[in-house]
PDB file of C-alpha atoms in Angstrom:
ATOM      1  CA  UNK N   1      20.548  23.871 -34.739  1.00  0.00           C
ATOM      2  CA  UNK N   2      18.570  22.773 -37.818  1.00  0.00           C
ATOM      3  CA  UNK N   3      15.131  24.269 -38.215  1.00  0.00           C
ATOM      4  CA  UNK N   4      11.935  22.478 -39.225  1.00  0.00           C
ATOM      5  CA  UNK N   5      12.263  20.932 -42.660  1.00  0.00           C
ATOM      6  CA  UNK N   6      16.067  21.007 -42.599  1.00  0.00           C
ATOM      7  CA  UNK N   7      18.040  17.934 -43.609  1.00  0.00           C
ATOM      8  CA  UNK N   8      19.037  15.814 -40.599  1.00  0.00           C
ATOM      9  CA  UNK N   9      22.746  15.663 -39.740  1.00  0.00           C
ATOM     10  CA  UNK N  10      24.583  12.898 -41.629  1.00  0.00           C
ATOM     11  CA  UNK N  11      25.121   9.676 -39.689  1.00  0.00           C
ATOM     12  CA  UNK N  12      28.436   7.869 -39.545  1.00  0.00           C
ATOM     13  CA  UNK N  13      27.462   4.382 -38.356  1.00  0.00           C
ATOM     14  CA  UNK N  14      24.336   2.206 -38.495  1.00  0.00           C
ATOM     15  CA  UNK N  15      22.717  -0.225 -36.074  1.00  0.00           C
ATOM     16  CA  UNK N  16      19.989  -2.281 -37.746  1.00  0.00           C
ATOM     17  CA  UNK N  17      17.315  -4.484 -36.140  1.00  0.00           C
ATOM     18  CA  UNK N  18      19.007  -4.556 -32.741  1.00  0.00           C
ATOM     19  CA  UNK N  19      17.023  -6.113 -29.886  1.00  0.00           C
ATOM     20  CA  UNK N  20      17.351  -3.966 -26.769  1.00  0.00           C
ATOM     21  CA  UNK N  21      14.072  -5.227 -25.318  1.00  0.00           C
ATOM     22  CA  UNK N  22      14.010  -4.584 -21.563  1.00  0.00           C
ATOM     23  CA  UNK N  23      17.681  -3.574 -21.468  1.00  0.00           C
ATOM     24  CA  UNK N  24      19.155  -0.957 -19.156  1.00  0.00           C
ATOM     25  CA  UNK N  25      20.975   1.469 -21.453  1.00  0.00           C
ATOM     26  CA  UNK N  26      21.830   3.960 -18.690  1.00  0.00           C
ATOM     27  CA  UNK N  27      24.955   6.009 -19.313  1.00  0.00           C
ATOM     28  CA  UNK N  28      25.355   5.023 -22.958  1.00  0.00           C
ATOM     29  CA  UNK N  29      26.399   7.734 -25.449  1.00  0.00           C
ATOM     30  CA  UNK N  30      25.792   7.588 -29.212  1.00  0.00           C
ATOM     31  CA  UNK N  31      26.669  10.252 -31.787  1.00  0.00           C
ATOM     32  CA  UNK N  32      25.512  10.346 -35.434  1.00  0.00           C
ATOM     33  CA  UNK N  33      24.293   6.752 -35.394  1.00  0.00           C
ATOM     34  CA  UNK N  34      21.435   5.579 -37.632  1.00  0.00           C
ATOM     35  CA  UNK N  35      19.165   3.190 -35.719  1.00  0.00           C
ATOM     36  CA  UNK N  36      16.881   1.150 -37.991  1.00  0.00           C
ATOM     37  CA  UNK N  37      14.090  -1.058 -36.572  1.00  0.00           C
ATOM     38  CA  UNK N  38      15.629  -0.863 -33.092  1.00  0.00           C
ATOM     39  CA  UNK N  39      13.469  -2.491 -30.387  1.00  0.00           C
ATOM     40  CA  UNK N  40      13.648  -0.492 -27.151  1.00  0.00           C
ATOM     41  CA  UNK N  41      10.419  -1.914 -25.721  1.00  0.00           C
ATOM     42  CA  UNK N  42      10.470  -1.768 -21.901  1.00  0.00           C
ATOM     43  CA  UNK N  43      14.064  -0.500 -21.964  1.00  0.00           C
ATOM     44  CA  UNK N  44      15.234   1.900 -19.264  1.00  0.00           C
ATOM     45  CA  UNK N  45      17.786   4.655 -19.579  1.00  0.00           C
ATOM     46  CA  UNK N  46      19.157   7.050 -16.971  1.00  0.00           C
ATOM     47  CA  UNK N  47      21.511   9.698 -18.349  1.00  0.00           C
ATOM     48  CA  UNK N  48      21.672   8.182 -21.834  1.00  0.00           C
ATOM     49  CA  UNK N  49      22.836  10.628 -24.540  1.00  0.00           C
ATOM     50  CA  UNK N  50      21.998  10.426 -28.243  1.00  0.00           C
ATOM     51  CA  UNK N  51      23.414  13.279 -30.343  1.00  0.00           C
ATOM     52  CA  UNK N  52      22.411  13.880 -33.986  1.00  0.00           C
ATOM     53  CA  UNK N  53      21.160  10.298 -34.321  1.00  0.00           C
ATOM     54  CA  UNK N  54      18.351   9.063 -36.564  1.00  0.00           C
ATOM     55  CA  UNK N  55      15.728   6.534 -35.507  1.00  0.00           C
ATOM     56  CA  UNK N  56      13.697   4.881 -38.271  1.00  0.00           C
ATOM     57  CA  UNK N  57      10.869   2.435 -37.566  1.00  0.00           C
ATOM     58  CA  UNK N  58      12.029   2.020 -33.958  1.00  0.00           C
ATOM     59  CA  UNK N  59       9.901   0.922 -30.983  1.00  0.00           C
ATOM     60  CA  UNK N  60      10.108   2.884 -27.736  1.00  0.00           C
ATOM     61  CA  UNK N  61       6.979   1.212 -26.324  1.00  0.00           C
ATOM     62  CA  UNK N  62       6.781   1.111 -22.507  1.00  0.00           C
ATOM     63  CA  UNK N  63      10.346   2.424 -22.245  1.00  0.00           C
ATOM     64  CA  UNK N  64      11.408   4.719 -19.390  1.00  0.00           C
ATOM     65  CA  UNK N  65      13.954   7.518 -19.855  1.00  0.00           C
ATOM     66  CA  UNK N  66      15.245   9.746 -17.037  1.00  0.00           C
ATOM     67  CA  UNK N  67      17.709  12.645 -17.412  1.00  0.00           C
ATOM     68  CA  UNK N  68      18.368  11.372 -20.945  1.00  0.00           C
ATOM     69  CA  UNK N  69      19.202  13.532 -23.966  1.00  0.00           C
ATOM     70  CA  UNK N  70      18.153  13.119 -27.590  1.00  0.00           C
ATOM     71  CA  UNK N  71      19.798  16.195 -29.120  1.00  0.00           C
ATOM     72  CA  UNK N  72      19.039  17.177 -32.733  1.00  0.00           C
ATOM     73  CA  UNK N  73      17.799  13.653 -33.394  1.00  0.00           C
ATOM     74  CA  UNK N  74      15.370  12.583 -36.130  1.00  0.00           C
ATOM     75  CA  UNK N  75      12.555  10.100 -35.479  1.00  0.00           C
ATOM     76  CA  UNK N  76      10.669   8.634 -38.453  1.00  0.00           C
ATOM     77  CA  UNK N  77       7.873   6.087 -38.170  1.00  0.00           C
ATOM     78  CA  UNK N  78       8.643   5.363 -34.508  1.00  0.00           C
ATOM     79  CA  UNK N  79       6.223   4.162 -31.828  1.00  0.00           C
ATOM     80  CA  UNK N  80       6.189   5.725 -28.351  1.00  0.00           C
ATOM     81  CA  UNK N  81       3.258   3.782 -26.854  1.00  0.00           C
ATOM     82  CA  UNK N  82       3.198   4.332 -23.073  1.00  0.00           C
ATOM     83  CA  UNK N  83       6.782   5.634 -23.113  1.00  0.00           C
ATOM     84  CA  UNK N  84       7.841   7.967 -20.292  1.00  0.00           C
ATOM     85  CA  UNK N  85      10.388  10.784 -20.511  1.00  0.00           C
ATOM     86  CA  UNK N  86      11.281  12.403 -17.179  1.00  0.00           C
ATOM     87  CA  UNK N  87      13.603  15.441 -17.027  1.00  0.00           C
ATOM     88  CA  UNK N  88      14.886  14.661 -20.538  1.00  0.00           C
ATOM     89  CA  UNK N  89      16.293  16.963 -23.226  1.00  0.00           C
ATOM     90  CA  UNK N  90      15.081  16.563 -26.810  1.00  0.00           C
ATOM     91  CA  UNK N  91      16.199  19.992 -28.010  1.00  0.00           C
ATOM     92  CA  UNK N  92      16.075  20.379 -31.788  1.00  0.00           C
ATOM     93  CA  UNK N  93      14.711  16.901 -32.495  1.00  0.00           C
ATOM     94  CA  UNK N  94      12.243  16.173 -35.314  1.00  0.00           C
ATOM     95  CA  UNK N  95       9.374  13.685 -35.390  1.00  0.00           C
ATOM     96  CA  UNK N  96       7.728  12.446 -38.586  1.00  0.00           C
ATOM     97  CA  UNK N  97       4.903   9.884 -38.799  1.00  0.00           C
ATOM     98  CA  UNK N  98       5.405   8.752 -35.198  1.00  0.00           C
ATOM     99  CA  UNK N  99       2.724   7.524 -32.773  1.00  0.00           C
ATOM    100  CA  UNK N 100       2.446   8.822 -29.204  1.00  0.00           C
ATOM    101  CA  UNK N 101      -0.441   6.920 -27.571  1.00  0.00           C
ATOM    102  CA  UNK N 102      -0.241   7.190 -23.756  1.00  0.00           C
ATOM    103  CA  UNK N 103       3.208   8.823 -23.913  1.00  0.00           C
ATOM    104  CA  UNK N 104       4.069  10.789 -20.771  1.00  0.00           C
ATOM    105  CA  UNK N 105       6.533  13.677 -20.664  1.00  0.00           C
ATOM    106  CA  UNK N 106       7.369  15.178 -17.273  1.00  0.00           C
ATOM    107  CA  UNK N 107       9.421  18.365 -17.166  1.00  0.00           C
ATOM    108  CA  UNK N 108      12.537  18.456 -19.355  1.00  0.00           C
ATOM    109  CA  UNK N 109      13.490  20.648 -22.319  1.00  0.00           C
ATOM    110  CA  UNK N 110      11.883  19.990 -25.713  1.00  0.00           C
ATOM    111  CA  UNK N 111      12.639  23.426 -27.163  1.00  0.00           C
ATOM    112  CA  UNK N 112      12.875  23.736 -30.967  1.00  0.00           C
ATOM    113  CA  UNK N 113      11.301  20.290 -31.379  1.00  0.00           C
ATOM    114  CA  UNK N 114       9.392  19.731 -34.642  1.00  0.00           C
ATOM    115  CA  UNK N 115       6.117  17.821 -34.190  1.00  0.00           C
ATOM    116  CA  UNK N 116       4.062  19.027 -37.176  1.00  0.00           C
ATOM    117  CA  UNK N 117       0.818  17.099 -37.578  1.00  0.00           C
ATOM    118  CA  UNK N 118       1.556  14.835 -34.594  1.00  0.00           C
ATOM    119  CA  UNK N 119      -1.357  13.030 -32.925  1.00  0.00           C
ATOM    120  CA  UNK N 120      -1.049  13.840 -29.211  1.00  0.00           C
ATOM    121  CA  UNK N 121      -4.675  13.138 -28.316  1.00  0.00           C
ATOM    122  CA  UNK N 122      -3.729  10.478 -25.769  1.00  0.00           C
ATOM    123  CA  UNK N 123      -0.456  12.011 -24.605  1.00  0.00           C
ATOM    124  CA  UNK N 124       0.329  13.783 -21.325  1.00  0.00           C
ATOM    125  CA  UNK N 125       2.913  16.566 -21.140  1.00  0.00           C
ATOM    126  CA  UNK N 126       3.472  18.542 -17.948  1.00  0.00           C
ATOM    127  CA  UNK N 127       6.023  21.110 -16.793  1.00  0.00           C
ATOM    128  CA  UNK N 128       7.967  20.811 -20.045  1.00  0.00           C
ATOM    129  CA  UNK N 129       9.802  23.534 -21.954  1.00  0.00           C
ATOM    130  CA  UNK N 130       8.660  23.674 -25.605  1.00  0.00           C
ATOM    131  CA  UNK N 131       9.942  27.087 -26.607  1.00  0.00           C
ATOM    132  CA  UNK N 132       9.762  27.720 -30.379  1.00  0.00           C
ATOM    133  CA  UNK N 133       8.501  24.178 -30.999  1.00  0.00           C
ATOM    134  CA  UNK N 134       6.758  23.479 -34.312  1.00  0.00           C
ATOM    135  CA  UNK N 135       3.297  22.252 -33.280  1.00  0.00           C
ATOM    136  CA  UNK N 136       1.545  23.264 -36.486  1.00  0.00           C
ATOM    137  CA  UNK N 137      -1.291  20.929 -37.379  1.00  0.00           C
ATOM    138  CA  UNK N 138      -0.954  19.040 -34.104  1.00  0.00           C
ATOM    139  CA  UNK N 139      -3.996  16.969 -33.122  1.00  0.00           C
ATOM    140  CA  UNK N 140      -4.252  17.210 -29.353  1.00  0.00           C
ATOM    141  CA  UNK N 141      -7.988  17.025 -28.689  1.00  0.00           C
ATOM    142  CA  UNK N 142      -8.441  15.908 -25.086  1.00  0.00           C
ATOM    143  CA  UNK N 143      -4.704  15.825 -24.383  1.00  0.00           C
ATOM    144  CA  UNK N 144      -3.171  16.934 -21.079  1.00  0.00           C
ATOM    145  CA  UNK N 145      -0.770  19.802 -21.817  1.00  0.00           C
ATOM    146  CA  UNK N 146      -0.279  21.467 -18.452  1.00  0.00           C
ATOM    147  CA  UNK N 147       2.241  24.052 -17.244  1.00  0.00           C
ATOM    148  CA  UNK N 148       4.163  24.044 -20.526  1.00  0.00           C
ATOM    149  CA  UNK N 149       6.461  26.808 -21.752  1.00  0.00           C
ATOM    150  CA  UNK N 150       5.034  27.221 -25.263  1.00  0.00           C
ATOM    151  CA  UNK N 151       6.425  30.681 -25.905  1.00  0.00           C
ATOM    152  CA  UNK N 152       7.049  31.441 -29.608  1.00  0.00           C
ATOM    153  CA  UNK N 153       5.766  27.978 -30.591  1.00  0.00           C
ATOM    154  CA  UNK N 154       4.009  27.474 -33.952  1.00  0.00           C
ATOM    155  CA  UNK N 155       0.346  26.437 -33.699  1.00  0.00           C
ATOM    156  CA  UNK N 156      -1.121  27.042 -37.171  1.00  0.00           C
ATOM    157  CA  UNK N 157      -4.159  24.767 -37.726  1.00  0.00           C
ATOM    158  CA  UNK N 158      -3.584  22.944 -34.417  1.00  0.00           C
ATOM    159  CA  UNK N 159      -6.498  21.185 -32.712  1.00  0.00           C
ATOM    160  CA  UNK N 160      -6.418  21.776 -28.955  1.00  0.00           C
ATOM    161  CA  UNK N 161     -10.127  21.192 -28.413  1.00  0.00           C
ATOM    162  CA  UNK N 162     -11.038  19.715 -25.007  1.00  0.00           C
ATOM    163  CA  UNK N 163      -7.339  19.737 -24.033  1.00  0.00           C
ATOM    164  CA  UNK N 164      -6.270  20.614 -20.486  1.00  0.00           C
ATOM    165  CA  UNK N 165      -4.031  23.637 -21.026  1.00  0.00           C
ATOM    166  CA  UNK N 166      -4.058  25.071 -17.522  1.00  0.00           C
ATOM    167  CA  UNK N 167      -0.858  26.784 -16.463  1.00  0.00           C
ATOM    168  CA  UNK N 168       0.709  26.722 -19.934  1.00  0.00           C
ATOM    169  CA  UNK N 169       2.084  29.771 -21.740  1.00  0.00           C
ATOM    170  CA  UNK N 170      -0.430  30.428 -24.537  1.00  0.00           C
ATOM    171  CA  UNK N 171       1.085  33.715 -25.715  1.00  0.00           C
ATOM    172  CA  UNK N 172       1.809  32.184 -29.143  1.00  0.00           C
ATOM    173  CA  UNK N 173      -1.709  30.771 -29.587  1.00  0.00           C
ATOM    174  CA  UNK N 174      -4.001  32.689 -31.942  1.00  0.00           C
ATOM    175  CA  UNK N 175      -7.617  31.583 -31.250  1.00  0.00           C
ATOM    176  CA  UNK N 176      -8.460  32.413 -34.872  1.00  0.00           C
ATOM    177  CA  UNK N 177      -6.017  29.756 -36.133  1.00  0.00           C
ATOM    178  CA  UNK N 178      -6.321  27.110 -33.404  1.00  0.00           C
ATOM    179  CA  UNK N 179      -9.357  25.027 -32.395  1.00  0.00           C
ATOM    180  CA  UNK N 180      -9.799  25.665 -28.669  1.00  0.00           C
ATOM    181  CA  UNK N 181     -13.382  24.417 -28.367  1.00  0.00           C
ATOM    182  CA  UNK N 182     -13.939  23.034 -24.878  1.00  0.00           C
ATOM    183  CA  UNK N 183     -10.295  23.481 -23.841  1.00  0.00           C
ATOM    184  CA  UNK N 184      -9.623  23.974 -20.119  1.00  0.00           C
ATOM    185  CA  UNK N 185      -7.802  27.209 -19.295  1.00  0.00           C
ATOM    186  CA  UNK N 186      -7.313  29.268 -16.140  1.00  0.00           C
ATOM    187  CA  UNK N 187      -8.429  32.866 -15.674  1.00  0.00           C
ATOM    188  CA  UNK N 188      -5.071  34.406 -16.632  1.00  0.00           C
ATOM    189  CA  UNK N 189      -4.984  32.361 -19.849  1.00  0.00           C
ATOM    190  CA  UNK N 190      -8.557  33.373 -20.685  1.00  0.00           C
ATOM    191  CA  UNK N 191      -7.640  37.048 -20.362  1.00  0.00           C
ATOM    192  CA  UNK N 192      -4.540  36.483 -22.519  1.00  0.00           C
ATOM    193  CA  UNK N 193      -6.557  34.784 -25.269  1.00  0.00           C
ATOM    194  CA  UNK N 194      -9.215  37.496 -25.223  1.00  0.00           C
ATOM    195  CA  UNK N 195      -6.501  40.142 -25.482  1.00  0.00           C
ATOM    196  CA  UNK N 196      -5.015  38.301 -28.467  1.00  0.00           C
ATOM    197  CA  UNK N 197      -8.379  38.708 -30.176  1.00  0.00           C
ATOM    198  CA  UNK N 198      -8.099  42.464 -29.714  1.00  0.00           C
ATOM    199  CA  UNK N 199     -10.618  42.795 -26.908  1.00  0.00           C
ATOM    200  CA  UNK N 200      -9.942  44.965 -23.868  1.00  0.00           C
ATOM    201  CA  UNK N 201     -10.643  43.440 -20.457  1.00  0.00           C
ATOM    202  CA  UNK N 202     -11.790  45.999 -17.883  1.00  0.00           C
ATOM    203  CA  UNK N 203     -13.458  45.903 -14.448  1.00  0.00           C
ATOM    204  CA  UNK N 204     -17.238  46.105 -14.340  1.00  0.00           C
ATOM    205  CA  UNK N 205     -18.588  49.590 -14.963  1.00  0.00           C
ATOM    206  CA  UNK N 206     -19.883  51.332 -11.796  1.00  0.00           C
ATOM    207  CA  UNK N 207     -23.644  51.221 -11.354  1.00  0.00           C
TER     208      UNK N 207
END
């Protein structure tokens, strides 16, 4: 699986400026295909599989994906306005200069995903696995990021201010490197963050 910054897998075929607006692409499988300016607006896909594909300047606006897989794919300059991913796998995929306004991700496995510098301020992610994801420089002020598995994720210079982080694994978050101003956390997370800072949490001293 390629790491952040690695060259994407070479593609073998190309689909350019295809109009899949509103189409049902359920069950389709594509491997090492380069999609250029593909319009997937309002498309739906149940069980669709894309493996080592590249998407450049593609529109996923208002699309709905369920039990789909985008494995080791590369997205460049793509729009995900109001797109919904439910129980999908995007393991090892990379996003560069994409927009995510009102995108919703419910459950699924996004481990090893690279989202450096992504603007997630208006995105909602819940119950999703993001183990070892590259979230460095992410702008997620006010985002909903609940019950996420963020273990071993990279958060250097991330902005999580005012985000709803309740229930998420924050073991990889260093409060000295991440803006957490106004973020919502539960009691267990608060203790974890304080411990990361080197403080020791103890019961009140007896009177």
